[in-house]
Short mmCIF file of C-alpha atoms in Angstrom, two decimals:
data_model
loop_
_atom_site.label_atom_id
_atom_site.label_comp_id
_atom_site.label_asym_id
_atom_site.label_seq_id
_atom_site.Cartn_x
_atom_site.Cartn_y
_atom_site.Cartn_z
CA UNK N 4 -30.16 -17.06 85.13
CA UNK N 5 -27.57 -18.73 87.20
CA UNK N 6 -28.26 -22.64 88.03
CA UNK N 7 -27.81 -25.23 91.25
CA UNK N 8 -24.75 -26.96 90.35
CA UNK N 9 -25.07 -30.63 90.56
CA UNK N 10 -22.77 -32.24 92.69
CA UNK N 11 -21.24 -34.40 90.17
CA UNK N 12 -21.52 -34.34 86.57
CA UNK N 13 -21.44 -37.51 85.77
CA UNK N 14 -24.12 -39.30 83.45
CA UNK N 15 -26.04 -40.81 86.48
CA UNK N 16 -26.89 -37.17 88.26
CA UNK N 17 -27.66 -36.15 84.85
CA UNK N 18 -30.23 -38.37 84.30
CA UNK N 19 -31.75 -37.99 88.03
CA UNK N 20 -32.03 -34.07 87.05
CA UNK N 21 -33.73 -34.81 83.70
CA UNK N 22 -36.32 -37.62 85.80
CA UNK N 23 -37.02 -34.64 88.42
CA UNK N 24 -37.43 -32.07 86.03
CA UNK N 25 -39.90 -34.30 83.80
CA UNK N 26 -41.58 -35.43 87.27
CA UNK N 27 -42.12 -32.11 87.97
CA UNK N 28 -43.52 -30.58 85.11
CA UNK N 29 -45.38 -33.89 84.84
CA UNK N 30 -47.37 -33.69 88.39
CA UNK N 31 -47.58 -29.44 88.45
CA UNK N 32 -49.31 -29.90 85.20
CA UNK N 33 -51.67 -32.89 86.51
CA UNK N 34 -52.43 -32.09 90.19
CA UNK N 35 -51.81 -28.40 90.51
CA UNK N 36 -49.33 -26.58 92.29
CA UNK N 37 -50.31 -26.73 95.46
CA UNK N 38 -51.22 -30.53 95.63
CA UNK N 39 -47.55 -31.12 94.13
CA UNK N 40 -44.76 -32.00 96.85
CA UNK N 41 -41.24 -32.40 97.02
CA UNK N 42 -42.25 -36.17 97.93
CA UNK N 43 -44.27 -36.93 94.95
CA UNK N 44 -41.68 -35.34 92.45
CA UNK N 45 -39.11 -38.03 93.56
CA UNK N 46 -41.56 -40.97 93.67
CA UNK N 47 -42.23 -40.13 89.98
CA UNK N 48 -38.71 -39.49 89.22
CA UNK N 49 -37.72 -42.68 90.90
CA UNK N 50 -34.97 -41.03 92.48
CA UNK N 51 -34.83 -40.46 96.67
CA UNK N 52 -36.71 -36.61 98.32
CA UNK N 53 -32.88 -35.92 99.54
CA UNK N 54 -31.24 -36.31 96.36
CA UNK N 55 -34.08 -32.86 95.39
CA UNK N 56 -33.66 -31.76 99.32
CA UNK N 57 -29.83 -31.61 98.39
CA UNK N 58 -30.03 -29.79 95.26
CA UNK N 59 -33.05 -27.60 95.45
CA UNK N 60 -33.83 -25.13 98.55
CA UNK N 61 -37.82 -25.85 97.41
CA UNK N 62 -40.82 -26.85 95.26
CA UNK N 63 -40.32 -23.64 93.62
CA UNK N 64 -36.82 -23.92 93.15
CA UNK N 65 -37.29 -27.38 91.29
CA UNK N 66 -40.17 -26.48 89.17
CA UNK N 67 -38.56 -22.58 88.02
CA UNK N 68 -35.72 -24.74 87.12
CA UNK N 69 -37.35 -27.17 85.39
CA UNK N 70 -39.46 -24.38 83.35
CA UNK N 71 -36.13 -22.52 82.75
CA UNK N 72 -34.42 -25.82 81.09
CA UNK N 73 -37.95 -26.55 79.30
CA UNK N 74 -37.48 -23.29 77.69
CA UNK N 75 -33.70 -23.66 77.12
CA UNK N 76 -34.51 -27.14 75.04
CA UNK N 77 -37.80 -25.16 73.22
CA UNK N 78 -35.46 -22.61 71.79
CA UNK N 79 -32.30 -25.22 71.35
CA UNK N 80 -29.59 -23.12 72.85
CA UNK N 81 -30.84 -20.10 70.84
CA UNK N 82 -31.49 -17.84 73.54
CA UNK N 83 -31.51 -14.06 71.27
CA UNK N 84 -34.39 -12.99 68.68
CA UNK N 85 -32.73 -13.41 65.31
CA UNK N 86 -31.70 -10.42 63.79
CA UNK N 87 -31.92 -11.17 59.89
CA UNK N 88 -32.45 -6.79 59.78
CA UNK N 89 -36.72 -7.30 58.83
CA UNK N 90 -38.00 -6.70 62.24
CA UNK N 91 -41.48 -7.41 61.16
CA UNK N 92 -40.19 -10.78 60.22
CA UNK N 93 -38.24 -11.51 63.01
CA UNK N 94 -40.66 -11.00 65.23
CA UNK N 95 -43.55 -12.69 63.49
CA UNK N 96 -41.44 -15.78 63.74
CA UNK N 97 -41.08 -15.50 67.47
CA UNK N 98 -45.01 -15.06 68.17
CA UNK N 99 -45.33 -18.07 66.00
CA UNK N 100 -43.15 -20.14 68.32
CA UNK N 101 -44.61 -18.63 71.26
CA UNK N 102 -47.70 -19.83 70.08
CA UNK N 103 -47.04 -23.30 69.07
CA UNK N 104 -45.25 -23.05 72.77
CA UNK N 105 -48.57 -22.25 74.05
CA UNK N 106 -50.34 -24.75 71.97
CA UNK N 107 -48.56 -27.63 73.26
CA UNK N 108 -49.68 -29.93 75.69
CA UNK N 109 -46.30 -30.37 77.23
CA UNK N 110 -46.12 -26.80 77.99
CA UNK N 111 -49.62 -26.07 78.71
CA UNK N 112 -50.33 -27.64 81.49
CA UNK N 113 -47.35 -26.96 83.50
CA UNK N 114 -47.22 -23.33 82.70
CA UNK N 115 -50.91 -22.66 83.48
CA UNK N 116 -50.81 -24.50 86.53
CA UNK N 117 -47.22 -21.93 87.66
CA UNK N 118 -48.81 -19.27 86.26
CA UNK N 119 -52.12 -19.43 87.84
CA UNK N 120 -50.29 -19.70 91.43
CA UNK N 121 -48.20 -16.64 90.01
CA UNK N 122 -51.60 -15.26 90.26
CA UNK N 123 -52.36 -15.60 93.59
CA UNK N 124 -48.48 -15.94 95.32
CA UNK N 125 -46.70 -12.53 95.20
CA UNK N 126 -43.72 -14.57 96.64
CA UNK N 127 -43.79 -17.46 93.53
CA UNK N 128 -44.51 -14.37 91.31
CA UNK N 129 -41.44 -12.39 92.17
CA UNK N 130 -39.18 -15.43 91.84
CA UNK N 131 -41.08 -16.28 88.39
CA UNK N 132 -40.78 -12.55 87.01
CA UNK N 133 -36.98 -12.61 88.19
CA UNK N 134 -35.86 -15.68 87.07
CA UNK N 135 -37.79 -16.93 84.17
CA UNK N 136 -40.20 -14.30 82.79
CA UNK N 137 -37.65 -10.78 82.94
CA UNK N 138 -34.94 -12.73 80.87
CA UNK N 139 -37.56 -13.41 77.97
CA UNK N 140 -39.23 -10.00 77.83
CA UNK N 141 -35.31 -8.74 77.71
CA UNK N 142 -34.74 -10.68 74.47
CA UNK N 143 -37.44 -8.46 73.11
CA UNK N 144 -35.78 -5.13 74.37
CA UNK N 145 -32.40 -6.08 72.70
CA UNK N 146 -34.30 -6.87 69.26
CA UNK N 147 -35.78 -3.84 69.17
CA UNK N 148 -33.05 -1.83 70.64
CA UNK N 149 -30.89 -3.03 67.70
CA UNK N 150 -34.17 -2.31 65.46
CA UNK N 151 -34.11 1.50 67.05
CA UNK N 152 -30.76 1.77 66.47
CA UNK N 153 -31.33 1.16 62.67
CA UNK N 154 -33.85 3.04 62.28
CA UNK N 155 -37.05 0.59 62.15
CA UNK N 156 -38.42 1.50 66.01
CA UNK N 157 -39.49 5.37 66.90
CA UNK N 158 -36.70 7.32 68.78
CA UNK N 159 -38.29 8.36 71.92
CA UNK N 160 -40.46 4.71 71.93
CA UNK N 161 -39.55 3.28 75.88
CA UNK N 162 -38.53 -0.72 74.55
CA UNK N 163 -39.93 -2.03 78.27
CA UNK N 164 -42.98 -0.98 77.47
CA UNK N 165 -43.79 -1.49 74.27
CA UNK N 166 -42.41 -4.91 74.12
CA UNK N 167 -45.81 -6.01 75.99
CA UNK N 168 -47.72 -5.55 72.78
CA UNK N 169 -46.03 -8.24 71.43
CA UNK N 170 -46.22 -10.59 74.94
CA UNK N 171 -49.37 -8.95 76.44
CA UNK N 172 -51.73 -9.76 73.56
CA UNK N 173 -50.63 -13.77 73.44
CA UNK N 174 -50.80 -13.97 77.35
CA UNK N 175 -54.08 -12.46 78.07
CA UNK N 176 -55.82 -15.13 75.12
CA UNK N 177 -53.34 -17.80 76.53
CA UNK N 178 -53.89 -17.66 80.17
CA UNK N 179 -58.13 -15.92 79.56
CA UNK N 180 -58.74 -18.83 77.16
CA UNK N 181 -60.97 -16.11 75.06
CA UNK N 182 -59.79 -17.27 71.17
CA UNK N 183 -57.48 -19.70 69.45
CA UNK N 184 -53.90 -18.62 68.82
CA UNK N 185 -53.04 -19.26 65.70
CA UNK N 186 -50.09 -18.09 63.22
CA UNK N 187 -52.45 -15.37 61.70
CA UNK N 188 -53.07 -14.13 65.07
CA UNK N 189 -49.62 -13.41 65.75
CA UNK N 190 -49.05 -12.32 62.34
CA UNK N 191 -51.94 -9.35 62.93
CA UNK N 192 -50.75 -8.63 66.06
CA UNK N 193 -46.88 -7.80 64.95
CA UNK N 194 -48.45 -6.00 62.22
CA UNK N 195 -50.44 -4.07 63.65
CA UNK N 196 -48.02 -3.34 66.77
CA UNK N 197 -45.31 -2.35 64.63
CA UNK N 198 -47.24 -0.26 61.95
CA UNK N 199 -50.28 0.99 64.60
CA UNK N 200 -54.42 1.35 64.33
CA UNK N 201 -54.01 5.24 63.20
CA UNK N 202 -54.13 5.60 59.88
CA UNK N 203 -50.69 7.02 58.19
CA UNK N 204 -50.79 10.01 56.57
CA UNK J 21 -75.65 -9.98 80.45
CA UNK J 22 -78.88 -11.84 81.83
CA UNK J 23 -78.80 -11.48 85.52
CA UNK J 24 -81.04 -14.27 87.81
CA UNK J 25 -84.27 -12.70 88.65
CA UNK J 26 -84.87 -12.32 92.67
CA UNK J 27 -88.03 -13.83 93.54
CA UNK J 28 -89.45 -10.87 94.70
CA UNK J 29 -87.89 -7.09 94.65
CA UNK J 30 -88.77 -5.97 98.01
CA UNK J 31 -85.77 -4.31 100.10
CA UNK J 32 -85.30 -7.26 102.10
CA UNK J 33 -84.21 -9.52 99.35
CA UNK J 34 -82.17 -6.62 97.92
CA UNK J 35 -80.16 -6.36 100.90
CA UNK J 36 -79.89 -10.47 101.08
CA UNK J 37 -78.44 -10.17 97.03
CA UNK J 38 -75.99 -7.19 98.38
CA UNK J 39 -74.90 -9.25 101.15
CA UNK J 40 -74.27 -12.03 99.53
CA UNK J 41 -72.32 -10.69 96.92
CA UNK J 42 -70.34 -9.02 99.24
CA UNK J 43 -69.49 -12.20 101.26
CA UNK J 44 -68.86 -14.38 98.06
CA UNK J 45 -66.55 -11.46 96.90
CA UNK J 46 -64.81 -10.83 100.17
CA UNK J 47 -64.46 -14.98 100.90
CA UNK J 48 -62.80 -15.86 97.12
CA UNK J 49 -60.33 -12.92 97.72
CA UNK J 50 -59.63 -14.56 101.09
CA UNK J 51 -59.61 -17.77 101.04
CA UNK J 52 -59.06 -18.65 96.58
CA UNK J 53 -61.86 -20.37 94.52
CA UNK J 54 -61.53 -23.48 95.69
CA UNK J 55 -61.74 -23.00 99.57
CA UNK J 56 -64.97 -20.15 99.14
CA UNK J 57 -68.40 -22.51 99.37
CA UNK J 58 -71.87 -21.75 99.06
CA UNK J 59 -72.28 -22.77 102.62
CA UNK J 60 -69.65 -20.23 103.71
CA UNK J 61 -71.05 -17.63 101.51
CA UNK J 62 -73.73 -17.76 103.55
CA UNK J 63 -72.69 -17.68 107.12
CA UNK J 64 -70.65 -14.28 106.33
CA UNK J 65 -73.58 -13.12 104.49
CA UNK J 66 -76.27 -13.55 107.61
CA UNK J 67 -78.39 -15.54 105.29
CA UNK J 68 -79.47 -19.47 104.86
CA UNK J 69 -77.87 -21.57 102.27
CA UNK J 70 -80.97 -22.40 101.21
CA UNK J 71 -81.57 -18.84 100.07
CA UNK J 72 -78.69 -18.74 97.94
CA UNK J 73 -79.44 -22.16 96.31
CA UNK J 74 -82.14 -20.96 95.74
CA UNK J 75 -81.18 -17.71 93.53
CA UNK J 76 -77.99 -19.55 92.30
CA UNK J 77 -76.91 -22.94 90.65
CA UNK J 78 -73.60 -22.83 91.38
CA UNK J 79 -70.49 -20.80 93.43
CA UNK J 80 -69.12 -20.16 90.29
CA UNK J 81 -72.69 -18.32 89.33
CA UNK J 82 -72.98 -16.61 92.57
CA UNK J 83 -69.64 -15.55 92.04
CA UNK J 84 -69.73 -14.52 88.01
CA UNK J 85 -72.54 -12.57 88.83
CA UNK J 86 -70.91 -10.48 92.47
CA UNK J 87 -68.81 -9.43 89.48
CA UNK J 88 -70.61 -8.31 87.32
CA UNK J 89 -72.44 -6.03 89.89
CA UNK J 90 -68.84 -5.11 91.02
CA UNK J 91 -68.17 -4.28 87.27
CA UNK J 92 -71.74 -2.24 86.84
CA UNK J 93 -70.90 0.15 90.35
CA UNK J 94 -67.79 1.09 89.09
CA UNK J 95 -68.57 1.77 85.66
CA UNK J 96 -71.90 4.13 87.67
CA UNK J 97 -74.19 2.46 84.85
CA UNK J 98 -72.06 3.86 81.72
CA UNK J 99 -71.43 0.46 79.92
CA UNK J 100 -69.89 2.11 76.74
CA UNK J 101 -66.15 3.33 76.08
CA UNK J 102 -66.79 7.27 75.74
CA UNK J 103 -66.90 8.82 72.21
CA UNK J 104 -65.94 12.47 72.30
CA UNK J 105 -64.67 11.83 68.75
CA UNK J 106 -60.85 12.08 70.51
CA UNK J 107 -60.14 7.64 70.19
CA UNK J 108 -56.99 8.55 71.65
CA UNK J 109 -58.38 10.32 74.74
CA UNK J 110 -61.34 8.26 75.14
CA UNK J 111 -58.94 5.49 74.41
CA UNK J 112 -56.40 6.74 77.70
CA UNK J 113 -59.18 7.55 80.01
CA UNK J 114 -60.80 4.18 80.18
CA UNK J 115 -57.33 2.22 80.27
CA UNK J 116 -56.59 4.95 83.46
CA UNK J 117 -59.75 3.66 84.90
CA UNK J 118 -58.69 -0.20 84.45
CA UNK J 119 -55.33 0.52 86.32
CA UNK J 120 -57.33 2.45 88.71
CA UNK J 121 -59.87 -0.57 89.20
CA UNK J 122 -56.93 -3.53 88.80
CA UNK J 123 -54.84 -1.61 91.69
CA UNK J 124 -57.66 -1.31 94.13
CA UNK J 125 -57.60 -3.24 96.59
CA UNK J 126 -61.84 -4.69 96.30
CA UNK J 127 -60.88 -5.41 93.16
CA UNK J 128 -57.40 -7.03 93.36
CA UNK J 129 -57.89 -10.18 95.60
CA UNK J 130 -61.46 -11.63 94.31
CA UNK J 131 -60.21 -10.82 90.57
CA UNK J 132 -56.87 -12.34 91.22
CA UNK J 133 -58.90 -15.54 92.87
CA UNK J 134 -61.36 -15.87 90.01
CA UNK J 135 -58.65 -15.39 87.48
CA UNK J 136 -56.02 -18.03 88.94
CA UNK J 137 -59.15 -20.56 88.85
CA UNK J 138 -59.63 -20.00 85.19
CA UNK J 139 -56.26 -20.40 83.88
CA UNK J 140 -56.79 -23.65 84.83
CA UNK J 141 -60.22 -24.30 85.25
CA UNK J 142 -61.30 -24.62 80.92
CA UNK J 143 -65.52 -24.81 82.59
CA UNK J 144 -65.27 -21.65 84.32
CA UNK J 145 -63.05 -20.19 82.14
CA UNK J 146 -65.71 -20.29 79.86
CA UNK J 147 -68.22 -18.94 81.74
CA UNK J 148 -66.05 -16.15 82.80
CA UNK J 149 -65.58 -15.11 79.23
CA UNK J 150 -69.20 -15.27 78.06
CA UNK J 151 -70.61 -12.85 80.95
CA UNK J 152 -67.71 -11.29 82.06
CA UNK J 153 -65.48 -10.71 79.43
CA UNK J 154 -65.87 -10.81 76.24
CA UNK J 155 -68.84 -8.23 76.65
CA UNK J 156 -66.67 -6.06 78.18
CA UNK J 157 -63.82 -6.67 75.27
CA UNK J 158 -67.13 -5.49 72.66
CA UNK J 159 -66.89 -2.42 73.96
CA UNK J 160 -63.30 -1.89 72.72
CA UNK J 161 -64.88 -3.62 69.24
CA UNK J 162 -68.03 -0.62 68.92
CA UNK J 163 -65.73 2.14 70.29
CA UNK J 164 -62.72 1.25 67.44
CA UNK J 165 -65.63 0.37 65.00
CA UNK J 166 -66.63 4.16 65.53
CA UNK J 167 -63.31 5.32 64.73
CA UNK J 168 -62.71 2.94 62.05
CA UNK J 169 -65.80 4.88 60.23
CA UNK J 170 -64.98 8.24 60.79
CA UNK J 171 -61.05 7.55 59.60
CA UNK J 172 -59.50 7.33 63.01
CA UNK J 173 -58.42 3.37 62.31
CA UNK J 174 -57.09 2.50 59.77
CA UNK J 175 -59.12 0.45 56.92
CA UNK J 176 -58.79 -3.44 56.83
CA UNK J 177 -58.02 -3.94 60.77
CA UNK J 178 -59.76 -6.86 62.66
CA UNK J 179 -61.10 -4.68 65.70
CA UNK J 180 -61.67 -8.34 67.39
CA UNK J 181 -57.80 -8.55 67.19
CA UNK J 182 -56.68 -5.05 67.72
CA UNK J 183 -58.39 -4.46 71.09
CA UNK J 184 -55.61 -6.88 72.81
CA UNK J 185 -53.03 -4.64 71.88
CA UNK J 186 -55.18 -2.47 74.57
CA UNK J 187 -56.12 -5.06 77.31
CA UNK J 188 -53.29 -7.51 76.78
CA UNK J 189 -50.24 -5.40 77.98
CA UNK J 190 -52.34 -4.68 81.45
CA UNK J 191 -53.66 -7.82 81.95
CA UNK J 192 -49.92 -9.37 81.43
CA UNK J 193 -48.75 -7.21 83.54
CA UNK J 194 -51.46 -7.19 85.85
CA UNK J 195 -51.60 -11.18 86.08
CA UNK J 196 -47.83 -11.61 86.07
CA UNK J 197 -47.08 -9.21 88.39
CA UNK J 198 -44.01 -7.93 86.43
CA UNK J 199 -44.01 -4.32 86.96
CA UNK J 200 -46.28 -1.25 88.42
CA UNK J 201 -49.33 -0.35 86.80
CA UNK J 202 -49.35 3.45 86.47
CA UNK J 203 -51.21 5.75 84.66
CA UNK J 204 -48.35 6.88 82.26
CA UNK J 205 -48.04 3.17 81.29
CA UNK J 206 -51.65 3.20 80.08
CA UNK J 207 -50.91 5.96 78.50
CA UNK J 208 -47.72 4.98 76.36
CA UNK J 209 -49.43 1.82 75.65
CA UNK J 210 -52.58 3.83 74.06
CA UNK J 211 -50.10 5.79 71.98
CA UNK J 212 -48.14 2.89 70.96
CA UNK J 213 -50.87 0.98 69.86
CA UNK J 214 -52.74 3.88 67.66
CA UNK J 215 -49.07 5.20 66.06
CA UNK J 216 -46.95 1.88 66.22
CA UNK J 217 -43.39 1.67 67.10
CA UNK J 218 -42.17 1.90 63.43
CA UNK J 219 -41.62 5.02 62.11
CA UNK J 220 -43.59 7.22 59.86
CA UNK J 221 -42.01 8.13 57.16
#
């Protein structure tokens, strides 16, 4: 997940990264991803389109970067699933973020509008699985690596995998729009992930 | 699943409906939702736009419903999720057939088009659940209600719910393009969902 370096850090580049990044999220989520230009993000940040030229290689570049810092300040620096040894909890309270995440308006309409070019751009996608989406789903493999290790996952159970019935569920009614996410949702869906639809005998 | 009514059912309009479900399928892959038109529908199909204004209210109609037909041919007229009293095999075989249908190529671009659209398109997106869909998600819901009375799921499980664990993982990684869709994967992700990845004990 390494970063453009600003040039300087002093407070006023700061604050011209924090206007683009806001600008962008802003105008992605409004007009789309295609209609949104390198132009428009620095009339809405105030800021000049070389300052972004000089930082950023392109529109993509700005925007991953500006998702990757949204979800940086989501999770406040916390960047591993907590560990507290109850998987079942642990995990419940991460698909209960994810779905107040979802829920969000901030969030909403800039990640639909990125992921729905995802969609359709295999170039966009690749740099959006590499960069922002692969680090997440790895936080899942660690957490239940350590939960394997202990004894609460299956030996033999391939963690890649079987992360995505935590992430796969929430996406498809995220990004398919077919119910509400709610808390209970997630709550069923770690449950019944973790202790399966097959009866136990 | 009510389908418009041609006006009349001789060959001729037959081969006008095939046409133009054909064009509208081959243009949204092409071109994306927003660039395929009623009047370009049309020209590929050979027909007037009249004709399909006639037949159809909307692109988003004349497209909802090229996909259901697309849906109908490959399923060769078997709407239902096989019951051979095996969930787990019946369970593997249709998620085989999904990777099958989400890797090939007819498939791939139109869904991909329609798909991108509705992430962030909340009027089609409803559409696209109501006759796309969620009828094909109450499939999963009979098929699991099946096994749910003859002891193959557990007691007490929301069937509305646990179908995702099936659908999500491919869609997600279908959609987000994050790894290869293989046959094994559906597979593991079958097993994982019926046993769960905690042990039992």
């Amino acid at each position: 997940m390494s970063k453009t370096k600003a040039p300087d850090s002093s407070r006023r580049s700061e604050r011209s990264r924090r206007a683009i990044y806001d600008a962008a999220l802003a105008l992605v989520g409004e007009a789309g991803y295609a209609k949104t230009t390198i132009e428009g993000i620095a009339a809405r940040a105030g800021v000049g389109k070389q300052t972004i030229y000089r930082w950023w290689p392109s529109k993509a570049a700005v925007l991953l970067e500006a998702f990757l810092d949204l979800a940086e300040r989501a999770s406040e620096g916390e960047s591993e699933i907590p560990d507290t040894g109850d998987l079942e909890a642990d995990l419940k309270l991460v698909l209960r973020a994810t779905v107040d995440e979802l829920n969000s308006p901030a969030y909403d309409g800039p990640a639909r509008a990125l992921a729905a070019e995802s969609v359709v751009n295999p170039e966009l996608a690749a740099q959006f699985v590499e960069k922002l989406l692969e680090p997440q789903l790895q936080l899942y493999v660690r957490r239940l690596r350590a939960a394997q290790d202990t004894g609460g996952v299956r030996v033999g159970i391939e963690l890649r995998t079987a992360l995505e019935l935590f992430t796969g569920p929430l996406t498809h009614r995220w990004l398919l729009r077919t119910l509400p996410l709610t808390h209970d949702y997630a709550d069923a869906i770690v449950e019944y992930a973790l202790y399966g639809l097959a009866p136990r005998s």
